Structure formats: structure tokens, C-alpha cells
mmCIF file with all atom_site columns, C-alpha atoms in Angstrom:
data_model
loop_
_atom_site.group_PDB
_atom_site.id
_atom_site.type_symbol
_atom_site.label_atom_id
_atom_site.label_alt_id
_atom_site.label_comp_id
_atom_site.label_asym_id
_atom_site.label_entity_id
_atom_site.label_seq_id
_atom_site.pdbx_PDB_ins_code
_atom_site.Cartn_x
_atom_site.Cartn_y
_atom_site.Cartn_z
_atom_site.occupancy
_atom_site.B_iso_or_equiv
_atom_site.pdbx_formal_charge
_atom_site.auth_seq_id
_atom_site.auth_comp_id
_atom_site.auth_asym_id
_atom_site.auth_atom_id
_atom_site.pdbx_PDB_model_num
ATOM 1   C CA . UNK W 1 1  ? 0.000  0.000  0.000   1.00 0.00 ? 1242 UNK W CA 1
ATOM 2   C CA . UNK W 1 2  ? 1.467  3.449  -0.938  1.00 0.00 ? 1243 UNK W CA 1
ATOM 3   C CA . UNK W 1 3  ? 1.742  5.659  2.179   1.00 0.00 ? 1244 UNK W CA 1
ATOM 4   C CA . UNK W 1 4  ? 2.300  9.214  1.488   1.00 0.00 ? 1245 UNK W CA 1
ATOM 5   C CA . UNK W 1 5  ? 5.691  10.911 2.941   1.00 0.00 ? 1246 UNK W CA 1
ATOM 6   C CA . UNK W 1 6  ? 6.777  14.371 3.798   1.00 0.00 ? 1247 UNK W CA 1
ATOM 7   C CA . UNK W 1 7  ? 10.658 15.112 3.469   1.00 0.00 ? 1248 UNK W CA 1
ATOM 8   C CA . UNK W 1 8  ? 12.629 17.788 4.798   1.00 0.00 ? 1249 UNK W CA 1
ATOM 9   C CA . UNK W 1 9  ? 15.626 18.664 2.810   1.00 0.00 ? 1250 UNK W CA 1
ATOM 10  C CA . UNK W 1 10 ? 19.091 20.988 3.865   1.00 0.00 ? 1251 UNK W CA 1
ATOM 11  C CA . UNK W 1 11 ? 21.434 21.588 1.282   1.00 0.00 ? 1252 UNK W CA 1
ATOM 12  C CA . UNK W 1 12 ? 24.594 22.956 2.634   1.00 0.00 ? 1253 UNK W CA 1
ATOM 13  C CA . UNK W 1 13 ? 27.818 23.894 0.830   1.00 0.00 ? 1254 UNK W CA 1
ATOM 14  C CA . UNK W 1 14 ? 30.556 21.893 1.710   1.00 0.00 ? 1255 UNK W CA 1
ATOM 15  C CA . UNK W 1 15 ? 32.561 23.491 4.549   1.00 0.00 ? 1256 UNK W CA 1
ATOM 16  C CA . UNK W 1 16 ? 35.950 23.469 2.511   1.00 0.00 ? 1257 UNK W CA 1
ATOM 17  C CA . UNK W 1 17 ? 33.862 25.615 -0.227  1.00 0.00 ? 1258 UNK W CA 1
ATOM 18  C CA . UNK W 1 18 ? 33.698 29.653 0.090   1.00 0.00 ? 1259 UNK W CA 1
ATOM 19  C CA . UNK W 1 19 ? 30.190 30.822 0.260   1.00 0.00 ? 1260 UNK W CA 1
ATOM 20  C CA . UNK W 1 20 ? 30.015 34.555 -1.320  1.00 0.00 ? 1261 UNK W CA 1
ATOM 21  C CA . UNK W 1 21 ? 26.236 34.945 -0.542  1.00 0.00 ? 1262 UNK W CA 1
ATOM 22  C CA . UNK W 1 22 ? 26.814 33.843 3.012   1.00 0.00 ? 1263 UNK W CA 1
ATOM 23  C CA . UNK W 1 23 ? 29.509 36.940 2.958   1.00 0.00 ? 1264 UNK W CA 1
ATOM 24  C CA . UNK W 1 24 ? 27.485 39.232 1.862   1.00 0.00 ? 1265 UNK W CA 1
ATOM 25  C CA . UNK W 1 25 ? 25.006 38.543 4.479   1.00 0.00 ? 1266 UNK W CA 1
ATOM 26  C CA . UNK W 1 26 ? 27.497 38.800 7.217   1.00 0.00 ? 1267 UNK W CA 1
ATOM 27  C CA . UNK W 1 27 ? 28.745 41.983 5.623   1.00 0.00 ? 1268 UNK W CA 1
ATOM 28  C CA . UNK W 1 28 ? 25.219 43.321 4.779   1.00 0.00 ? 1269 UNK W CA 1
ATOM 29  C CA . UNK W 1 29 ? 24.582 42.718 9.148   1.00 0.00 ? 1270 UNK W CA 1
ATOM 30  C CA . UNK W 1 30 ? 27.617 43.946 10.022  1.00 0.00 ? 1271 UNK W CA 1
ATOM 31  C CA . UNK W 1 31 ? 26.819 47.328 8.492   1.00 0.00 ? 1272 UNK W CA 1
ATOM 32  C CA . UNK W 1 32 ? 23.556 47.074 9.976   1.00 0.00 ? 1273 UNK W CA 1
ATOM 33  C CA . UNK W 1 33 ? 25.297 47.091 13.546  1.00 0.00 ? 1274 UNK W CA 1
ATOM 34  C CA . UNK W 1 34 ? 25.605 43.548 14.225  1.00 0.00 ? 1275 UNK W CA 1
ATOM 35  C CA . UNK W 1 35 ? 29.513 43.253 15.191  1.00 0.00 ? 1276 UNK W CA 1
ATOM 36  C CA . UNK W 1 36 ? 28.717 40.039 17.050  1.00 0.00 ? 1277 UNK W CA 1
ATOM 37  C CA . UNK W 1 37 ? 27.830 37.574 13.968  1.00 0.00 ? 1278 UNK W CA 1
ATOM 38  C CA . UNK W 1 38 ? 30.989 35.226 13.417  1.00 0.00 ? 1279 UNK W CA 1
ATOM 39  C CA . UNK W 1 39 ? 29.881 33.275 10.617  1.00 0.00 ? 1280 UNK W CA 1
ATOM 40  C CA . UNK W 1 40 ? 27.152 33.119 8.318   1.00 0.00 ? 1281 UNK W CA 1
ATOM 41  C CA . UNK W 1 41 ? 26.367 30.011 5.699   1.00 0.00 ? 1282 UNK W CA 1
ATOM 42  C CA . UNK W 1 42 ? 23.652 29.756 3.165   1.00 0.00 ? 1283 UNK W CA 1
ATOM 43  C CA . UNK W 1 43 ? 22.067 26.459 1.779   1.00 0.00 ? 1284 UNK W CA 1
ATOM 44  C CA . UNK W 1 44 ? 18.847 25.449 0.384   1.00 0.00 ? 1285 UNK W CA 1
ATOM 45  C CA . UNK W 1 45 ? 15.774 24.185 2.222   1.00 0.00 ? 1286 UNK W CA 1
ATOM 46  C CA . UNK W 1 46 ? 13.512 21.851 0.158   1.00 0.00 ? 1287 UNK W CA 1
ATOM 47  C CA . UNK W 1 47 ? 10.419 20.406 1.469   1.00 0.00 ? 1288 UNK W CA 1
ATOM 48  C CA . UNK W 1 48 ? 8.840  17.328 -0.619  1.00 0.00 ? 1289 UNK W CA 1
ATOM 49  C CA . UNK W 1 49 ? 5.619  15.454 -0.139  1.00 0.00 ? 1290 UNK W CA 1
ATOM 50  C CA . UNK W 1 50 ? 5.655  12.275 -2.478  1.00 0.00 ? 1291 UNK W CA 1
ATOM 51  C CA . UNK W 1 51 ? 4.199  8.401  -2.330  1.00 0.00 ? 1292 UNK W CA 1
ATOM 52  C CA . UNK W 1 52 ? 6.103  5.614  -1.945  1.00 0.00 ? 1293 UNK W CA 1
ATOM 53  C CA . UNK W 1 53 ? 5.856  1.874  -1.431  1.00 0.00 ? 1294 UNK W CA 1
ATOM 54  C CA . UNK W 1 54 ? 7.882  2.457  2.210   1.00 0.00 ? 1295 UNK W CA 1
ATOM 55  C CA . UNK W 1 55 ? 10.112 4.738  4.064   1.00 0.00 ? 1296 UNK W CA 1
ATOM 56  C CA . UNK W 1 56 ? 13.045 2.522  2.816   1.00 0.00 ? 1297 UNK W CA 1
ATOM 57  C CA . UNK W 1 57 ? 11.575 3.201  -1.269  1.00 0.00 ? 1298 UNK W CA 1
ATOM 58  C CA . UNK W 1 58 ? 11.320 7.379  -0.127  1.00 0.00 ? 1299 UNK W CA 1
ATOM 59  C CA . UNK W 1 59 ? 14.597 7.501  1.106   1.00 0.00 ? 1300 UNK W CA 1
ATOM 60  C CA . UNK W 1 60 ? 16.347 5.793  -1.723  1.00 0.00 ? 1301 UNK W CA 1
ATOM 61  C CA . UNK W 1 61 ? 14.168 7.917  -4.114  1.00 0.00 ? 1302 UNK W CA 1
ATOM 62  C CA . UNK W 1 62 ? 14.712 11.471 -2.214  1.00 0.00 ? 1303 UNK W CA 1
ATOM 63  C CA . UNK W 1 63 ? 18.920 10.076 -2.341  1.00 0.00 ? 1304 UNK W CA 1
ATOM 64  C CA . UNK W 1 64 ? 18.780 9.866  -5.960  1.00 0.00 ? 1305 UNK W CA 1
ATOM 65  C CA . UNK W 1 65 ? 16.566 13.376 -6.504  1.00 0.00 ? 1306 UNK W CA 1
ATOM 66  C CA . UNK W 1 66 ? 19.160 15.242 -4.600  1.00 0.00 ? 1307 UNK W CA 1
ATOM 67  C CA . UNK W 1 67 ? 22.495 13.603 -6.230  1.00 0.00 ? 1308 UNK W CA 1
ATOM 68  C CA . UNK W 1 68 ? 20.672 14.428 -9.895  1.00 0.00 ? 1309 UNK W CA 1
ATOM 69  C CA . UNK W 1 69 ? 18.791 17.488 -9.175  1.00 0.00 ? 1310 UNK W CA 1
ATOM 70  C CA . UNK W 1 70 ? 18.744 19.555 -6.189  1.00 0.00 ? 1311 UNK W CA 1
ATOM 71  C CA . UNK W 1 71 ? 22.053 19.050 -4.756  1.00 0.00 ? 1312 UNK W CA 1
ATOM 72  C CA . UNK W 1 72 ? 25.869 19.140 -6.700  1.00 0.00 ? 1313 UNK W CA 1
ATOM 73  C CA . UNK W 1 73 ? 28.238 16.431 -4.790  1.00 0.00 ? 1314 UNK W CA 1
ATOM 74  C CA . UNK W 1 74 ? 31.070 18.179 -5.990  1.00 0.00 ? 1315 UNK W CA 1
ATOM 75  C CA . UNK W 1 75 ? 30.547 20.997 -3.395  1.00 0.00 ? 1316 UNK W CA 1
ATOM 76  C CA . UNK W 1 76 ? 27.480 20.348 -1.825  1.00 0.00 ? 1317 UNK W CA 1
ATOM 77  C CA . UNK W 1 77 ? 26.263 18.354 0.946   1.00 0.00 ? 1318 UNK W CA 1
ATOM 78  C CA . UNK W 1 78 ? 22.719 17.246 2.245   1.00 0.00 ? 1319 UNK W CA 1
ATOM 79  C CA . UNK W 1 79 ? 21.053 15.615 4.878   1.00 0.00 ? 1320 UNK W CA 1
ATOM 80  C CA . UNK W 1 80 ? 17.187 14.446 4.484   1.00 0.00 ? 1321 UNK W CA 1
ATOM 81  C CA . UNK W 1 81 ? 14.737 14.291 7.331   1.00 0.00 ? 1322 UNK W CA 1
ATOM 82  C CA . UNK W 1 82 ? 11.764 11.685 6.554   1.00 0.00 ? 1323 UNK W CA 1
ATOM 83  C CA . UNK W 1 83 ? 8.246  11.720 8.034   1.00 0.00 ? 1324 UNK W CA 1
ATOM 84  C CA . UNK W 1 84 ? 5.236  9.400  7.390   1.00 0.00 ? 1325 UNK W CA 1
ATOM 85  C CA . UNK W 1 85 ? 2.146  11.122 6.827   1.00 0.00 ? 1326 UNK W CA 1
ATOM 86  C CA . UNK W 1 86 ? -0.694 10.225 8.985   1.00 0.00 ? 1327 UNK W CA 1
ATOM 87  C CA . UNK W 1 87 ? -2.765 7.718  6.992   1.00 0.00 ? 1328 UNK W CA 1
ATOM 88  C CA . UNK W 1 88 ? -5.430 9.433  5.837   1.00 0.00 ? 1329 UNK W CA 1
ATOM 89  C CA . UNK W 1 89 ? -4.868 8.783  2.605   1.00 0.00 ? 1330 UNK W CA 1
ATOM 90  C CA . UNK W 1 90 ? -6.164 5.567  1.077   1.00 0.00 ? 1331 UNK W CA 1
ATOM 91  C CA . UNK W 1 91 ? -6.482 6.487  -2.496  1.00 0.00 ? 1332 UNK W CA 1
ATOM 92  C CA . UNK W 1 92 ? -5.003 3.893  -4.968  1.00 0.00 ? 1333 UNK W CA 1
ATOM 93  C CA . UNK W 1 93 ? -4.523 1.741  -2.312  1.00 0.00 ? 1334 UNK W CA 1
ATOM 94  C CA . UNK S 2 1  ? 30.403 36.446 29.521  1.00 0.00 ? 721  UNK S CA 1
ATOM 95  C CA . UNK S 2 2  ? 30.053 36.657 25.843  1.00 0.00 ? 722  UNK S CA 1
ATOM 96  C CA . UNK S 2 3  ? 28.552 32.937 25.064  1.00 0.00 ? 723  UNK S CA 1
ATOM 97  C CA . UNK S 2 4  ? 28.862 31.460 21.494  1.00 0.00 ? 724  UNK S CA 1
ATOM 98  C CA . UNK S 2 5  ? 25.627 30.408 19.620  1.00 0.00 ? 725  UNK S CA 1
ATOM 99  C CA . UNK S 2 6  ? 25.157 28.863 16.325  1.00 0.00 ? 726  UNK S CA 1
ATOM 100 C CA . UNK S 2 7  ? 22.017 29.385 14.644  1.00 0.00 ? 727  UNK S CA 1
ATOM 101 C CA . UNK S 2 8  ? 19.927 26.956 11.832  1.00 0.00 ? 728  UNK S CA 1
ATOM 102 C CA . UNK S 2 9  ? 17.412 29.293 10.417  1.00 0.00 ? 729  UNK S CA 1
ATOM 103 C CA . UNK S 2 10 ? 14.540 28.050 7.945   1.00 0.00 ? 730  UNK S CA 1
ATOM 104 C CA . UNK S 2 11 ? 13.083 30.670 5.854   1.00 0.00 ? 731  UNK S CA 1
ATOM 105 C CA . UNK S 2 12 ? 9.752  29.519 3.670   1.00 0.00 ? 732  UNK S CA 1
ATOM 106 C CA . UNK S 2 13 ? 7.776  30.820 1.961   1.00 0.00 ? 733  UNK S CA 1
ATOM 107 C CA . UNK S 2 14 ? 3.778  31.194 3.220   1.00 0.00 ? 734  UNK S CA 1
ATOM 108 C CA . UNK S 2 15 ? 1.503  28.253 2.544   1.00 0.00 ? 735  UNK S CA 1
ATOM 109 C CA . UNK S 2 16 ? -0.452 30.761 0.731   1.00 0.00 ? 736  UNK S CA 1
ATOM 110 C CA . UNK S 2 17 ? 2.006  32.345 -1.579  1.00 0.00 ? 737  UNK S CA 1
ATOM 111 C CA . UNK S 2 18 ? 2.507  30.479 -4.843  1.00 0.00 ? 738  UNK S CA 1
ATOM 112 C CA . UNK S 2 19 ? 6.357  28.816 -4.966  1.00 0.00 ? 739  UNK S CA 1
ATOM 113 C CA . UNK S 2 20 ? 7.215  28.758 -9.018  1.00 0.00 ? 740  UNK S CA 1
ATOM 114 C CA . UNK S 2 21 ? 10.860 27.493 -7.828  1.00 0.00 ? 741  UNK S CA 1
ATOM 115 C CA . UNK S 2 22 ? 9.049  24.791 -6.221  1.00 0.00 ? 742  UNK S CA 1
ATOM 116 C CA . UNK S 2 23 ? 6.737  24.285 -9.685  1.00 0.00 ? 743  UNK S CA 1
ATOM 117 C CA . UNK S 2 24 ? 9.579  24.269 -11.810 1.00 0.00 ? 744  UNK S CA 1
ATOM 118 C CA . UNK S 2 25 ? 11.765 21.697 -9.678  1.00 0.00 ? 745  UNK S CA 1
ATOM 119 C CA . UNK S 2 26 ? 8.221  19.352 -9.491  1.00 0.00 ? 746  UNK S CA 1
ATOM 120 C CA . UNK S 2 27 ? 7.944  19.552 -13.527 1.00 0.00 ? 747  UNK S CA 1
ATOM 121 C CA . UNK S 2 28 ? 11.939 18.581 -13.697 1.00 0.00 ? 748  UNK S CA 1
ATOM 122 C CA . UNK S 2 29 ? 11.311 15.625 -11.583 1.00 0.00 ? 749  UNK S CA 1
ATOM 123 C CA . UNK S 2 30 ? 8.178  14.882 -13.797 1.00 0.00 ? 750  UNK S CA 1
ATOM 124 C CA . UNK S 2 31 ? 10.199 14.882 -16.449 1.00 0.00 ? 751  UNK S CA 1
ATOM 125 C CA . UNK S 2 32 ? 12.817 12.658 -15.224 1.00 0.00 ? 752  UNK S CA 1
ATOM 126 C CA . UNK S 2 33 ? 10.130 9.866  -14.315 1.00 0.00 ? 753  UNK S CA 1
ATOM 127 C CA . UNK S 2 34 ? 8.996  10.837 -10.677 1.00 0.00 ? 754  UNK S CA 1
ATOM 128 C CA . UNK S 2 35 ? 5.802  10.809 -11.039 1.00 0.00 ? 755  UNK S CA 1
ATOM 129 C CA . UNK S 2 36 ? 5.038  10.224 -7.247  1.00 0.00 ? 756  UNK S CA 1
ATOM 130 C CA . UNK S 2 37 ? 6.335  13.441 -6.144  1.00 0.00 ? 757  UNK S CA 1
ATOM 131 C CA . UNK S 2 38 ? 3.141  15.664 -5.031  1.00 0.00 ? 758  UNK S CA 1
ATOM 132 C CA . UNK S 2 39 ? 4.526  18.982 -3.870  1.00 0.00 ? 759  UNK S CA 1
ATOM 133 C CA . UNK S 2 40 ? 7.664  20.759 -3.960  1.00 0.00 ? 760  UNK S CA 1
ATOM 134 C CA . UNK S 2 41 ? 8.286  23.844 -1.416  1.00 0.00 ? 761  UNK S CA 1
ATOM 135 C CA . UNK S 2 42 ? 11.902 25.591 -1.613  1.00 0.00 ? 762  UNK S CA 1
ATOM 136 C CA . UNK S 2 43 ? 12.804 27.820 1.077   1.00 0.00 ? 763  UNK S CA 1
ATOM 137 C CA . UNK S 2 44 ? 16.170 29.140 2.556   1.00 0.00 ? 764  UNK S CA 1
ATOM 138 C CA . UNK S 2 45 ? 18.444 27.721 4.875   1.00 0.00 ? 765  UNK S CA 1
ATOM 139 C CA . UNK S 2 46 ? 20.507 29.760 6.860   1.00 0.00 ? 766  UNK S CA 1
ATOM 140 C CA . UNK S 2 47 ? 23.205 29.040 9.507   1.00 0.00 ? 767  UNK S CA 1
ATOM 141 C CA . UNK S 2 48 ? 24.445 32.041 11.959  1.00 0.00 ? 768  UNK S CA 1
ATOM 142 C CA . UNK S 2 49 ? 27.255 31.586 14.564  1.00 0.00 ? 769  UNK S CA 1
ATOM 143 C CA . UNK S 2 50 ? 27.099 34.775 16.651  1.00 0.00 ? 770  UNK S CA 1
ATOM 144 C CA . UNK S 2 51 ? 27.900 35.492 20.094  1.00 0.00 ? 771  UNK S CA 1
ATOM 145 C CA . UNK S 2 52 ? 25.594 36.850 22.910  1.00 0.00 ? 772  UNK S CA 1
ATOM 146 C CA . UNK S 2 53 ? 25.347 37.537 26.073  1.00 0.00 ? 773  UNK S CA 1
ATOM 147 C CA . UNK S 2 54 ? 22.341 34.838 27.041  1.00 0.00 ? 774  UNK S CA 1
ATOM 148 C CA . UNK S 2 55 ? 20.138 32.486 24.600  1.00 0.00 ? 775  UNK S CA 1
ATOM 149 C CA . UNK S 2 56 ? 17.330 35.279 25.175  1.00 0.00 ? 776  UNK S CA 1
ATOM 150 C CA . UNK S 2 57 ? 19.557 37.784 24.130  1.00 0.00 ? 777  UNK S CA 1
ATOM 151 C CA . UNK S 2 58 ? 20.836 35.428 20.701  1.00 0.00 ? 778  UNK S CA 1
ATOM 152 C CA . UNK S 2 59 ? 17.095 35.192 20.052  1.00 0.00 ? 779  UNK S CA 1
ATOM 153 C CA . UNK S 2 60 ? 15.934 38.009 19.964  1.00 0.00 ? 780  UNK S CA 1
ATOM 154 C CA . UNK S 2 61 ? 18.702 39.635 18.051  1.00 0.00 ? 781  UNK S CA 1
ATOM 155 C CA . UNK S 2 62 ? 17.791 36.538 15.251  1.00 0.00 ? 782  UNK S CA 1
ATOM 156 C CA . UNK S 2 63 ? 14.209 37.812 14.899  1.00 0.00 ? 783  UNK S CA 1
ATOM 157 C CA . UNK S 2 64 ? 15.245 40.786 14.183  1.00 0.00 ? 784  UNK S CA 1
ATOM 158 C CA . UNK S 2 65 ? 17.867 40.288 11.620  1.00 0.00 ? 785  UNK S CA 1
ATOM 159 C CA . UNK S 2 66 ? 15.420 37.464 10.317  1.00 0.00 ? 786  UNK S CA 1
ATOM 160 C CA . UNK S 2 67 ? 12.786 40.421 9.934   1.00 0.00 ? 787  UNK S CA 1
ATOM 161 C CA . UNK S 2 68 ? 15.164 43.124 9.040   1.00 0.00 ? 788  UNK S CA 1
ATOM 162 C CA . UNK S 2 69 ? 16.903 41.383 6.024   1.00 0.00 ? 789  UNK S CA 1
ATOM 163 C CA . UNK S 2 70 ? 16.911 36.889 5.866   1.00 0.00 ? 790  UNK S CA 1
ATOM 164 C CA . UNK S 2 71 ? 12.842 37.079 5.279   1.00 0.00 ? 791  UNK S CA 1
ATOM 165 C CA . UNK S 2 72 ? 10.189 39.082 4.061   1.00 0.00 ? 792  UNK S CA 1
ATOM 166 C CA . UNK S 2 73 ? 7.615  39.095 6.558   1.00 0.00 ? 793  UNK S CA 1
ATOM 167 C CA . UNK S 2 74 ? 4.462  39.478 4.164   1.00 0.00 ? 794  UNK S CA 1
ATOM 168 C CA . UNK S 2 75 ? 5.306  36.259 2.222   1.00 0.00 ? 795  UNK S CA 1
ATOM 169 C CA . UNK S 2 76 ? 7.592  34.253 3.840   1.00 0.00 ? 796  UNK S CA 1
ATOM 170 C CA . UNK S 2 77 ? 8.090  32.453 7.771   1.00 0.00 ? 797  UNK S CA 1
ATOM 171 C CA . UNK S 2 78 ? 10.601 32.080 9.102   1.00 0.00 ? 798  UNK S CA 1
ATOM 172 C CA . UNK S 2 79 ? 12.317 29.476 11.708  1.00 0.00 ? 799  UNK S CA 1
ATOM 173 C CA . UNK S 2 80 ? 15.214 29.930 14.385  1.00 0.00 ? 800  UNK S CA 1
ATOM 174 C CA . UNK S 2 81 ? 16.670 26.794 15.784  1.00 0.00 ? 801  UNK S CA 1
ATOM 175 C CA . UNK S 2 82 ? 19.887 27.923 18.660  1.00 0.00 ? 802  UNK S CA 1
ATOM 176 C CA . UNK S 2 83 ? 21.952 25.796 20.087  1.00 0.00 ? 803  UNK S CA 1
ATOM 177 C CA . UNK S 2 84 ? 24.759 27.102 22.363  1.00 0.00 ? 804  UNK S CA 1
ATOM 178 C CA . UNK S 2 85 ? 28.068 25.994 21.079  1.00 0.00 ? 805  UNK S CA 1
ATOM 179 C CA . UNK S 2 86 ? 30.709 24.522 23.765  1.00 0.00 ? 806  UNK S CA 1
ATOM 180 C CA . UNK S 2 87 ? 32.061 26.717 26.198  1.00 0.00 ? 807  UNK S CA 1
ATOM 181 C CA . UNK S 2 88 ? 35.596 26.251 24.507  1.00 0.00 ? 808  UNK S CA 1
ATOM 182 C CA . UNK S 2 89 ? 35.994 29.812 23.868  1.00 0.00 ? 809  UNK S CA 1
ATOM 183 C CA . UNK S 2 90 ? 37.144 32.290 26.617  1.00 0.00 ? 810  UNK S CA 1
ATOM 184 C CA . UNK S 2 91 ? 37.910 35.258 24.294  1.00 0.00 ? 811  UNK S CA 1
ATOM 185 C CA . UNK S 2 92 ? 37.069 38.446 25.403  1.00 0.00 ? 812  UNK S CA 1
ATOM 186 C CA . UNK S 2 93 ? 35.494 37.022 29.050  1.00 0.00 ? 813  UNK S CA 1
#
């Protein structure tokens, strides 16, 4: 039976790789008046609801959408959080 | 004493504002044969290490830089996760 899956998504450059929007921020707040901000990093936030056979079949779908869409392994990283969906959904099962 | 923080901010966008980002990454994975994917939301992800003088203090300066310049408070929410970082640094104390 398909259950119906929410996923949380973080895509974070690699710390080894210079983030120039992440400057700019931190530059953009520092002349703003905050002196105290050490560090700032910018990624990508993707939330996706999708079907799936199980949580196992999600995962190893969401792995594959973020290494060939919404994530570059050369100098990105990501991390996937996985929730079911209460099942309140019964369609096409 | 100064106290280190590190920040995980989630910026995104209101349920009721149309995300073409979002659209556009949902027709991609269309296209590429995921036809299970139902929604796609993209937001910003944002991490801030600044120091403070208490978690209160961290806070509230993070709402305000979230309002004053990470979000835009008509169409978009915005999320402050803090965590205080390891009292390993003395600097300044």
C-alpha cells in the first residue's frame, strides 16, 4: 500500500567551499550594527511530499533526486529528514 | 560572559504564496520519471554563529535580523533553531 511521505531537505555547501552569498550577508549585518555575527552560511531548504511503497523506497528515491537534481556532490552536501504522513490517505490503495 | 551560539534558520515561503521554484523543480522531476512526487516547497536555509550575552539575548537579536533582512515578513516564515556551542571559547570574558 502506498503511504504518502513528507521530506525535509538541507542543502549545505561543503565546509571546505567559500560561500560569497553567506559573505554578503554577514557583511550586509555587520553594516547594519551587528559586530557580534561570526559566521554566516547559506544552503537550500527543500520540502517534498511524495508516495512511496515504504520509508526505505522514499529515502532511496529522495537520495537519488538530490544527487541528480537539487544538490551538486562536488561541493554540496545534504542531509534528508523523513516523516510518514498520517494515513489518511487511502487512495489507490 | 560573551557565550557562542550557532544558529539553523529556515526561511519559507507562506503556505499561501505560490512557490514557481518549487513548480519548476516538481515539472523537472516529472520529467525525469517521478511521477510520485506531489509537492515541492523551496525555502532558505541559513546558519548564523554569533555570540551573545544569554540564549534570550541570541534570540531576539535573530528575529530581528530574520525580519530586518533573511525574510520578508508578508510572504515568507521564518524558523530559528539555537543551540549554544561549547564553552571552549574564553575570548574576550
Amino acid at each position: 500500500m502506498a503511504q504518502q511521505y513528507f521530506a525535509q531537505i538541507y542543502v549545505t555547501l561543503r565546509p571546505s567551499v567559500l560561500d560569497p552569498q553567506g559573505t554578503a550577508v554577514q557583511s550586509g549585518l555587520k553594516h547594519m550594527g551587528y559586530d557580534n555575527v561570526e559566521q554566516v552560511r547559506i544552503g537550500k531548504y527543500v520540502e517534498i511530499t511524495l508516495t512511496a511503497e515504504s520509508s526505505e523506497d522514499a529515502k532511496s528515491q529522495l537520495d537519488l533526486i538530490c544527487d541528480q537534481l537539487l544538490a551538486n556532490p562536488v561541493i554540496e552536501n545534504y542531509r534528508i529528514d523523513l516523516k510518514e504522513l498520517s494515513t489518511s490517505m487511502n487512495i489507490g490503495s
